[in-house]
Amino acid sequence: MADVYDVIIIGAGVAGLTAALYASRQKVQTLVISQDLGGQLNLTPNLQNYPGLMLTSGDLLARTLENQVSNYGGTVLFDFVRSIEQTEDHSFIIKTPNRELNCKALVLAIGKIPRELGFENEKLLVNKGVHYSTRSSAPFYHGRVAATVGVGSYLVESALLLSKIARKVYVIYRTSKMAGDKDMIAALEKNDNVEQISNSEIVELKGNAVLQALVVKDSEGNLREITVDGLFVEMGSMINVEFVKHLVKTNPKGEIEINELCETSHPGIFAAGDATNISYKQVIVAGGEGAKAGISAYNYLQRLAGRPGIRADWKKEIGE
């Protein structure tokens, strides 16, 4: 028999945990399902642009949010969602490899997964020289040597930002010319500290505790070793919507389409964070969208029960 909850949230990044916080504060049974705690927050060891906090880390923010959710009775379950189906009474059945769960309202906060290079030691070097967000981690390479590899506008924007911070920037791409905005490429080419390495690909990451060097191979098979302090992988991201795409509408980018209330095309299903069609993929934006999704899910439950919803979450007490 399925375990029954009022709201189930898939994803334990900032959007999912914030949605759980706002739902659980209304004293509804709330469950978060995720393979890990924090999601892409774990790629941000130094978080400097979260309002109200001078300096924190992504994993610390995730743990703090988890504690807040727990304080209001919410639960985090570490598992993998295989499928979602709707029942005849319009509730949802969520199946994982280990159990079956039922809920009346569902929040999708599945986030994005950055595309990796695929090297065996790549995961060991994450945040130890290898990064997937130039915006988040570039400031820590002031006056140092950095490289960026990727495609299209992702690569151009990364290289431009690094050129203003790093002492030396290597831009590595497989084609003969960079693709992207012509004006941005022209601005990049004016920087003396930028070296473009075209028709090339990275074939090895060197370093154990930290990244030390890259081995690059050109189209003729020639190898070159480049000593760097950091590498920024900007190859875009993936969104896994396979388990739910039969229920919600997505755009050509594969993002879940939502309205201003975080409602998807399917009644009872809400979505928040980087996996949606919001314009700005930032931690604070994901948190705000998560709050909206949590309140919207609660209001949906209220409407099912024939009661009015809420417009804001005001509570004088902390916990009970």
PDB file of N, CA and C in Angstrom, residues 85-160:
ATOM      1  N   GLU A  85       2.220   8.703 -12.102  1.00  0.00           N
ATOM      2  CA  GLU A  85       0.951   8.464 -12.777  1.00  0.00           C
ATOM      3  C   GLU A  85      -0.179   9.114 -11.988  1.00  0.00           C
ATOM      4  N   GLN A  86      -1.238   9.498 -12.707  1.00  0.00           N
ATOM      5  CA  GLN A  86      -2.398  10.068 -12.044  1.00  0.00           C
ATOM      6  C   GLN A  86      -3.450   8.985 -11.824  1.00  0.00           C
ATOM      7  N   THR A  87      -4.098   9.033 -10.663  1.00  0.00           N
ATOM      8  CA  THR A  87      -5.126   8.055 -10.339  1.00  0.00           C
ATOM      9  C   THR A  87      -6.496   8.580 -10.767  1.00  0.00           C
ATOM     10  N   GLU A  88      -7.514   7.737 -10.630  1.00  0.00           N
ATOM     11  CA  GLU A  88      -8.872   8.126 -11.009  1.00  0.00           C
ATOM     12  C   GLU A  88      -9.428   9.240 -10.128  1.00  0.00           C
ATOM     13  N   ASP A  89      -8.931   9.339  -8.897  1.00  0.00           N
ATOM     14  CA  ASP A  89      -9.406  10.408  -8.010  1.00  0.00           C
ATOM     15  C   ASP A  89      -8.536  11.658  -8.103  1.00  0.00           C
ATOM     16  N   HIS A  90      -7.687  11.720  -9.162  1.00  0.00           N
ATOM     17  CA  HIS A  90      -6.861  12.893  -9.486  1.00  0.00           C
ATOM     18  C   HIS A  90      -5.710  13.129  -8.501  1.00  0.00           C
ATOM     19  N   SER A  91      -5.370  12.126  -7.698  1.00  0.00           N
ATOM     20  CA  SER A  91      -4.134  12.209  -6.925  1.00  0.00           C
ATOM     21  C   SER A  91      -3.018  11.597  -7.775  1.00  0.00           C
ATOM     22  N   PHE A  92      -1.807  11.555  -7.237  1.00  0.00           N
ATOM     23  CA  PHE A  92      -0.655  11.094  -8.018  1.00  0.00           C
ATOM     24  C   PHE A  92       0.045   9.937  -7.309  1.00  0.00           C
ATOM     25  N   ILE A  93       0.472   8.968  -8.110  1.00  0.00           N
ATOM     26  CA  ILE A  93       1.257   7.836  -7.617  1.00  0.00           C
ATOM     27  C   ILE A  93       2.696   8.036  -8.083  1.00  0.00           C
ATOM     28  N   ILE A  94       3.609   8.125  -7.129  1.00  0.00           N
ATOM     29  CA  ILE A  94       5.037   8.276  -7.434  1.00  0.00           C
ATOM     30  C   ILE A  94       5.724   6.972  -7.091  1.00  0.00           C
ATOM     31  N   LYS A  95       6.395   6.390  -8.074  1.00  0.00           N
ATOM     32  CA  LYS A  95       7.078   5.115  -7.852  1.00  0.00           C
ATOM     33  C   LYS A  95       8.590   5.321  -7.878  1.00  0.00           C
ATOM     34  N   THR A  96       9.265   4.759  -6.877  1.00  0.00           N
ATOM     35  CA  THR A  96      10.718   4.733  -6.815  1.00  0.00           C
ATOM     36  C   THR A  96      11.151   3.266  -6.835  1.00  0.00           C
ATOM     37  N   PRO A  97      12.436   2.979  -6.926  1.00  0.00           N
ATOM     38  CA  PRO A  97      12.864   1.572  -6.891  1.00  0.00           C
ATOM     39  C   PRO A  97      12.505   0.873  -5.581  1.00  0.00           C
ATOM     40  N   ASN A  98      12.228   1.650  -4.532  1.00  0.00           N
ATOM     41  CA  ASN A  98      12.047   1.061  -3.212  1.00  0.00           C
ATOM     42  C   ASN A  98      10.634   1.156  -2.651  1.00  0.00           C
ATOM     43  N   ARG A  99       9.788   2.042  -3.224  1.00  0.00           N
ATOM     44  CA  ARG A  99       8.467   2.217  -2.622  1.00  0.00           C
ATOM     45  C   ARG A  99       7.508   2.900  -3.578  1.00  0.00           C
ATOM     46  N   GLU A 100       6.249   2.971  -3.123  1.00  0.00           N
ATOM     47  CA  GLU A 100       5.202   3.651  -3.875  1.00  0.00           C
ATOM     48  C   GLU A 100       4.564   4.690  -2.959  1.00  0.00           C
ATOM     49  N   LEU A 101       4.396   5.921  -3.466  1.00  0.00           N
ATOM     50  CA  LEU A 101       3.896   7.019  -2.656  1.00  0.00           C
ATOM     51  C   LEU A 101       2.714   7.672  -3.346  1.00  0.00           C
ATOM     52  N   ASN A 102       1.829   8.263  -2.546  1.00  0.00           N
ATOM     53  CA  ASN A 102       0.644   8.921  -3.081  1.00  0.00           C
ATOM     54  C   ASN A 102       0.571  10.341  -2.549  1.00  0.00           C
ATOM     55  N   CYS A 103       0.135  11.284  -3.391  1.00  0.00           N
ATOM     56  CA  CYS A 103      -0.042  12.664  -2.942  1.00  0.00           C
ATOM     57  C   CYS A 103      -1.158  13.331  -3.734  1.00  0.00           C
ATOM     58  N   LYS A 104      -1.682  14.422  -3.171  1.00  0.00           N
ATOM     59  CA  LYS A 104      -2.725  15.186  -3.834  1.00  0.00           C
ATOM     60  C   LYS A 104      -2.149  16.321  -4.681  1.00  0.00           C
ATOM     61  N   ALA A 105      -1.012  16.861  -4.252  1.00  0.00           N
ATOM     62  CA  ALA A 105      -0.339  17.943  -4.979  1.00  0.00           C
ATOM     63  C   ALA A 105       1.130  17.593  -5.145  1.00  0.00           C
ATOM     64  N   LEU A 106       1.673  17.962  -6.286  1.00  0.00           N
ATOM     65  CA  LEU A 106       3.044  17.587  -6.639  1.00  0.00           C
ATOM     66  C   LEU A 106       3.820  18.825  -7.084  1.00  0.00           C
ATOM     67  N   VAL A 107       5.038  18.980  -6.568  1.00  0.00           N
ATOM     68  CA  VAL A 107       5.917  20.082  -6.976  1.00  0.00           C
ATOM     69  C   VAL A 107       7.170  19.501  -7.612  1.00  0.00           C
ATOM     70  N   LEU A 108       7.450  19.925  -8.837  1.00  0.00           N
ATOM     71  CA  LEU A 108       8.653  19.493  -9.547  1.00  0.00           C
ATOM     72  C   LEU A 108       9.736  20.560  -9.386  1.00  0.00           C
ATOM     73  N   ALA A 109      10.804  20.202  -8.709  1.00  0.00           N
ATOM     74  CA  ALA A 109      11.931  21.117  -8.517  1.00  0.00           C
ATOM     75  C   ALA A 109      13.210  20.363  -8.850  1.00  0.00           C
ATOM     76  N   ILE A 110      13.214  19.794 -10.050  1.00  0.00           N
ATOM     77  CA  ILE A 110      14.245  18.817 -10.422  1.00  0.00           C
ATOM     78  C   ILE A 110      15.559  19.442 -10.870  1.00  0.00           C
ATOM     79  N   GLY A 111      15.563  20.755 -11.138  1.00  0.00           N
ATOM     80  CA  GLY A 111      16.805  21.430 -11.480  1.00  0.00           C
ATOM     81  C   GLY A 111      17.410  20.980 -12.792  1.00  0.00           C
ATOM     82  N   LYS A 112      18.627  21.446 -13.016  1.00  0.00           N
ATOM     83  CA  LYS A 112      19.387  21.080 -14.210  1.00  0.00           C
ATOM     84  C   LYS A 112      20.666  20.362 -13.814  1.00  0.00           C
ATOM     85  N   ILE A 113      21.139  19.523 -14.697  1.00  0.00           N
ATOM     86  CA  ILE A 113      22.393  18.798 -14.480  1.00  0.00           C
ATOM     87  C   ILE A 113      23.412  19.303 -15.494  1.00  0.00           C
ATOM     88  N   PRO A 114      24.533  19.882 -15.045  1.00  0.00           N
ATOM     89  CA  PRO A 114      25.526  20.381 -16.006  1.00  0.00           C
ATOM     90  C   PRO A 114      26.149  19.241 -16.806  1.00  0.00           C
ATOM     91  N   ARG A 115      26.371  19.501 -18.075  1.00  0.00           N
ATOM     92  CA  ARG A 115      27.051  18.503 -18.922  1.00  0.00           C
ATOM     93  C   ARG A 115      28.522  18.440 -18.533  1.00  0.00           C
ATOM     94  N   GLU A 116      29.024  17.227 -18.377  1.00  0.00           N
ATOM     95  CA  GLU A 116      30.406  17.025 -17.960  1.00  0.00           C
ATOM     96  C   GLU A 116      31.278  16.617 -19.138  1.00  0.00           C
ATOM     97  N   LEU A 117      32.591  16.668 -18.925  1.00  0.00           N
ATOM     98  CA  LEU A 117      33.535  16.248 -19.956  1.00  0.00           C
ATOM     99  C   LEU A 117      33.619  14.733 -20.036  1.00  0.00           C
ATOM    100  N   GLY A 118      33.416  14.065 -18.894  1.00  0.00           N
ATOM    101  CA  GLY A 118      33.372  12.610 -18.896  1.00  0.00           C
ATOM    102  C   GLY A 118      34.653  11.913 -18.479  1.00  0.00           C
ATOM    103  N   PHE A 119      35.583  12.623 -17.860  1.00  0.00           N
ATOM    104  CA  PHE A 119      36.821  11.990 -17.419  1.00  0.00           C
ATOM    105  C   PHE A 119      36.632  11.290 -16.079  1.00  0.00           C
ATOM    106  N   GLU A 120      37.430  10.244 -15.873  1.00  0.00           N
ATOM    107  CA  GLU A 120      37.278   9.423 -14.680  1.00  0.00           C
ATOM    108  C   GLU A 120      37.510  10.222 -13.396  1.00  0.00           C
ATOM    109  N   ASN A 121      38.466  11.145 -13.421  1.00  0.00           N
ATOM    110  CA  ASN A 121      38.793  11.909 -12.211  1.00  0.00           C
ATOM    111  C   ASN A 121      38.073  13.245 -12.138  1.00  0.00           C
ATOM    112  N   GLU A 122      37.128  13.476 -13.060  1.00  0.00           N
ATOM    113  CA  GLU A 122      36.449  14.773 -13.117  1.00  0.00           C
ATOM    114  C   GLU A 122      35.677  15.074 -11.838  1.00  0.00           C
ATOM    115  N   LYS A 123      34.907  14.109 -11.347  1.00  0.00           N
ATOM    116  CA  LYS A 123      34.096  14.337 -10.151  1.00  0.00           C
ATOM    117  C   LYS A 123      34.966  14.579  -8.929  1.00  0.00           C
ATOM    118  N   LEU A 124      36.141  13.975  -8.900  1.00  0.00           N
ATOM    119  CA  LEU A 124      37.048  14.166  -7.768  1.00  0.00           C
ATOM    120  C   LEU A 124      37.599  15.586  -7.725  1.00  0.00           C
ATOM    121  N   LEU A 125      37.615  16.258  -8.878  1.00  0.00           N
ATOM    122  CA  LEU A 125      38.198  17.596  -8.973  1.00  0.00           C
ATOM    123  C   LEU A 125      37.155  18.711  -8.962  1.00  0.00           C
ATOM    124  N   VAL A 126      35.876  18.343  -8.794  1.00  0.00           N
ATOM    125  CA  VAL A 126      34.833  19.366  -8.733  1.00  0.00           C
ATOM    126  C   VAL A 126      35.072  20.255  -7.517  1.00  0.00           C
ATOM    127  N   ASN A 127      35.061  21.570  -7.748  1.00  0.00           N
ATOM    128  CA  ASN A 127      35.354  22.590  -6.735  1.00  0.00           C
ATOM    129  C   ASN A 127      36.783  22.515  -6.222  1.00  0.00           C
ATOM    130  N   LYS A 128      37.606  21.741  -6.907  1.00  0.00           N
ATOM    131  CA  LYS A 128      39.044  21.683  -6.600  1.00  0.00           C
ATOM    132  C   LYS A 128      39.812  22.037  -7.863  1.00  0.00           C
ATOM    133  N   GLY A 129      39.237  22.949  -8.618  1.00  0.00           N
ATOM    134  CA  GLY A 129      39.827  23.386  -9.878  1.00  0.00           C
ATOM    135  C   GLY A 129      38.888  23.230 -11.046  1.00  0.00           C
ATOM    136  N   VAL A 130      37.919  22.324 -10.950  1.00  0.00           N
ATOM    137  CA  VAL A 130      36.933  22.110 -12.012  1.00  0.00           C
ATOM    138  C   VAL A 130      35.586  22.683 -11.558  1.00  0.00           C
ATOM    139  N   HIS A 131      35.010  23.546 -12.410  1.00  0.00           N
ATOM    140  CA  HIS A 131      33.752  24.217 -12.067  1.00  0.00           C
ATOM    141  C   HIS A 131      32.806  24.191 -13.262  1.00  0.00           C
ATOM    142  N   TYR A 132      31.503  24.316 -12.966  1.00  0.00           N
ATOM    143  CA  TYR A 132      30.493  24.288 -14.021  1.00  0.00           C
ATOM    144  C   TYR A 132      29.678  25.577 -14.068  1.00  0.00           C
ATOM    145  N   SER A 133      30.059  26.558 -13.274  1.00  0.00           N
ATOM    146  CA  SER A 133      29.385  27.851 -13.295  1.00  0.00           C
ATOM    147  C   SER A 133      30.421  28.962 -13.174  1.00  0.00           C
ATOM    148  N   THR A 134      30.701  29.617 -14.302  1.00  0.00           N
ATOM    149  CA  THR A 134      31.683  30.690 -14.287  1.00  0.00           C
ATOM    150  C   THR A 134      31.195  31.844 -13.427  1.00  0.00           C
ATOM    151  N   ARG A 135      29.915  32.152 -13.503  1.00  0.00           N
ATOM    152  CA  ARG A 135      29.373  33.267 -12.718  1.00  0.00           C
ATOM    153  C   ARG A 135      29.608  33.078 -11.225  1.00  0.00           C
ATOM    154  N   SER A 136      29.483  31.853 -10.757  1.00  0.00           N
ATOM    155  CA  SER A 136      29.605  31.594  -9.324  1.00  0.00           C
ATOM    156  C   SER A 136      31.052  31.546  -8.852  1.00  0.00           C
ATOM    157  N   SER A 137      31.932  30.949  -9.651  1.00  0.00           N
ATOM    158  CA  SER A 137      33.269  30.645  -9.155  1.00  0.00           C
ATOM    159  C   SER A 137      34.398  31.482  -9.741  1.00  0.00           C
ATOM    160  N   ALA A 138      34.125  32.249 -10.795  1.00  0.00           N
ATOM    161  CA  ALA A 138      35.178  33.062 -11.408  1.00  0.00           C
ATOM    162  C   ALA A 138      35.857  34.015 -10.429  1.00  0.00           C
ATOM    163  N   PRO A 139      35.130  34.660  -9.498  1.00  0.00           N
ATOM    164  CA  PRO A 139      35.784  35.609  -8.587  1.00  0.00           C
ATOM    165  C   PRO A 139      36.932  35.023  -7.773  1.00  0.00           C
ATOM    166  N   PHE A 140      36.968  33.702  -7.619  1.00  0.00           N
ATOM    167  CA  PHE A 140      38.022  33.077  -6.830  1.00  0.00           C
ATOM    168  C   PHE A 140      39.296  32.838  -7.652  1.00  0.00           C
ATOM    169  N   TYR A 141      39.295  33.301  -8.894  1.00  0.00           N
ATOM    170  CA  TYR A 141      40.477  33.133  -9.752  1.00  0.00           C
ATOM    171  C   TYR A 141      41.077  34.474 -10.144  1.00  0.00           C
ATOM    172  N   HIS A 142      40.892  35.447  -9.275  1.00  0.00           N
ATOM    173  CA  HIS A 142      41.482  36.771  -9.504  1.00  0.00           C
ATOM    174  C   HIS A 142      43.009  36.671  -9.546  1.00  0.00           C
ATOM    175  N   GLY A 143      43.597  37.114 -10.667  1.00  0.00           N
ATOM    176  CA  GLY A 143      45.045  37.100 -10.815  1.00  0.00           C
ATOM    177  C   GLY A 143      45.643  35.730 -11.041  1.00  0.00           C
ATOM    178  N   ARG A 144      44.813  34.735 -11.321  1.00  0.00           N
ATOM    179  CA  ARG A 144      45.303  33.374 -11.518  1.00  0.00           C
ATOM    180  C   ARG A 144      45.115  32.943 -12.975  1.00  0.00           C
ATOM    181  N   VAL A 145      45.479  31.703 -13.279  1.00  0.00           N
ATOM    182  CA  VAL A 145      45.380  31.187 -14.646  1.00  0.00           C
ATOM    183  C   VAL A 145      44.163  30.259 -14.729  1.00  0.00           C
ATOM    184  N   ALA A 146      43.298  30.529 -15.691  1.00  0.00           N
ATOM    185  CA  ALA A 146      42.081  29.740 -15.838  1.00  0.00           C
ATOM    186  C   ALA A 146      41.876  29.350 -17.295  1.00  0.00           C
ATOM    187  N   ALA A 147      41.140  28.292 -17.498  1.00  0.00           N
ATOM    188  CA  ALA A 147      40.760  27.851 -18.843  1.00  0.00           C
ATOM    189  C   ALA A 147      39.257  27.647 -18.859  1.00  0.00           C
ATOM    190  N   THR A 148      38.669  27.816 -20.029  1.00  0.00           N
ATOM    191  CA  THR A 148      37.244  27.532 -20.180  1.00  0.00           C
ATOM    192  C   THR A 148      37.039  26.730 -21.447  1.00  0.00           C
ATOM    193  N   VAL A 149      36.136  25.766 -21.382  1.00  0.00           N
ATOM    194  CA  VAL A 149      35.847  24.907 -22.519  1.00  0.00           C
ATOM    195  C   VAL A 149      34.345  24.786 -22.637  1.00  0.00           C
ATOM    196  N   GLY A 150      33.845  24.774 -23.876  1.00  0.00           N
ATOM    197  CA  GLY A 150      32.396  24.672 -24.024  1.00  0.00           C
ATOM    198  C   GLY A 150      31.942  24.964 -25.435  1.00  0.00           C
ATOM    199  N   VAL A 151      30.707  25.448 -25.522  1.00  0.00           N
ATOM    200  CA  VAL A 151      30.105  25.674 -26.832  1.00  0.00           C
ATOM    201  C   VAL A 151      29.335  26.987 -26.845  1.00  0.00           C
ATOM    202  N   GLY A 152      29.277  27.616 -28.010  1.00  0.00           N
ATOM    203  CA  GLY A 152      28.419  28.763 -28.263  1.00  0.00           C
ATOM    204  C   GLY A 152      28.522  29.889 -27.257  1.00  0.00           C
ATOM    205  N   SER A 153      27.370  30.460 -26.936  1.00  0.00           N
ATOM    206  CA  SER A 153      27.321  31.624 -26.053  1.00  0.00           C
ATOM    207  C   SER A 153      27.786  31.301 -24.646  1.00  0.00           C
ATOM    208  N   TYR A 154      27.599  30.032 -24.215  1.00  0.00           N
ATOM    209  CA  TYR A 154      28.077  29.642 -22.887  1.00  0.00           C
ATOM    210  C   TYR A 154      29.584  29.901 -22.768  1.00  0.00           C
ATOM    211  N   LEU A 155      30.310  29.489 -23.796  1.00  0.00           N
ATOM    212  CA  LEU A 155      31.761  29.625 -23.800  1.00  0.00           C
ATOM    213  C   LEU A 155      32.185  31.085 -23.907  1.00  0.00           C
ATOM    214  N   VAL A 156      31.560  31.836 -24.796  1.00  0.00           N
ATOM    215  CA  VAL A 156      31.931  33.239 -25.000  1.00  0.00           C
ATOM    216  C   VAL A 156      31.720  34.046 -23.726  1.00  0.00           C
ATOM    217  N   GLU A 157      30.561  33.872 -23.093  1.00  0.00           N
ATOM    218  CA  GLU A 157      30.267  34.605 -21.866  1.00  0.00           C
ATOM    219  C   GLU A 157      31.239  34.223 -20.750  1.00  0.00           C
ATOM    220  N   SER A 158      31.567  32.952 -20.659  1.00  0.00           N
ATOM    221  CA  SER A 158      32.516  32.492 -19.654  1.00  0.00           C
ATOM    222  C   SER A 158      33.886  33.124 -19.865  1.00  0.00           C
ATOM    223  N   ALA A 159      34.342  33.107 -21.115  1.00  0.00           N
ATOM    224  CA  ALA A 159      35.660  33.663 -21.433  1.00  0.00           C
ATOM    225  C   ALA A 159      35.715  35.162 -21.158  1.00  0.00           C
ATOM    226  N   LEU A 160      34.657  35.881 -21.502  1.00  0.00           N
ATOM    227  CA  LEU A 160      34.627  37.332 -21.270  1.00  0.00           C
ATOM    228  C   LEU A 160      34.704  37.646 -19.782  1.00  0.00           C
TER     229      LEU A 160
END
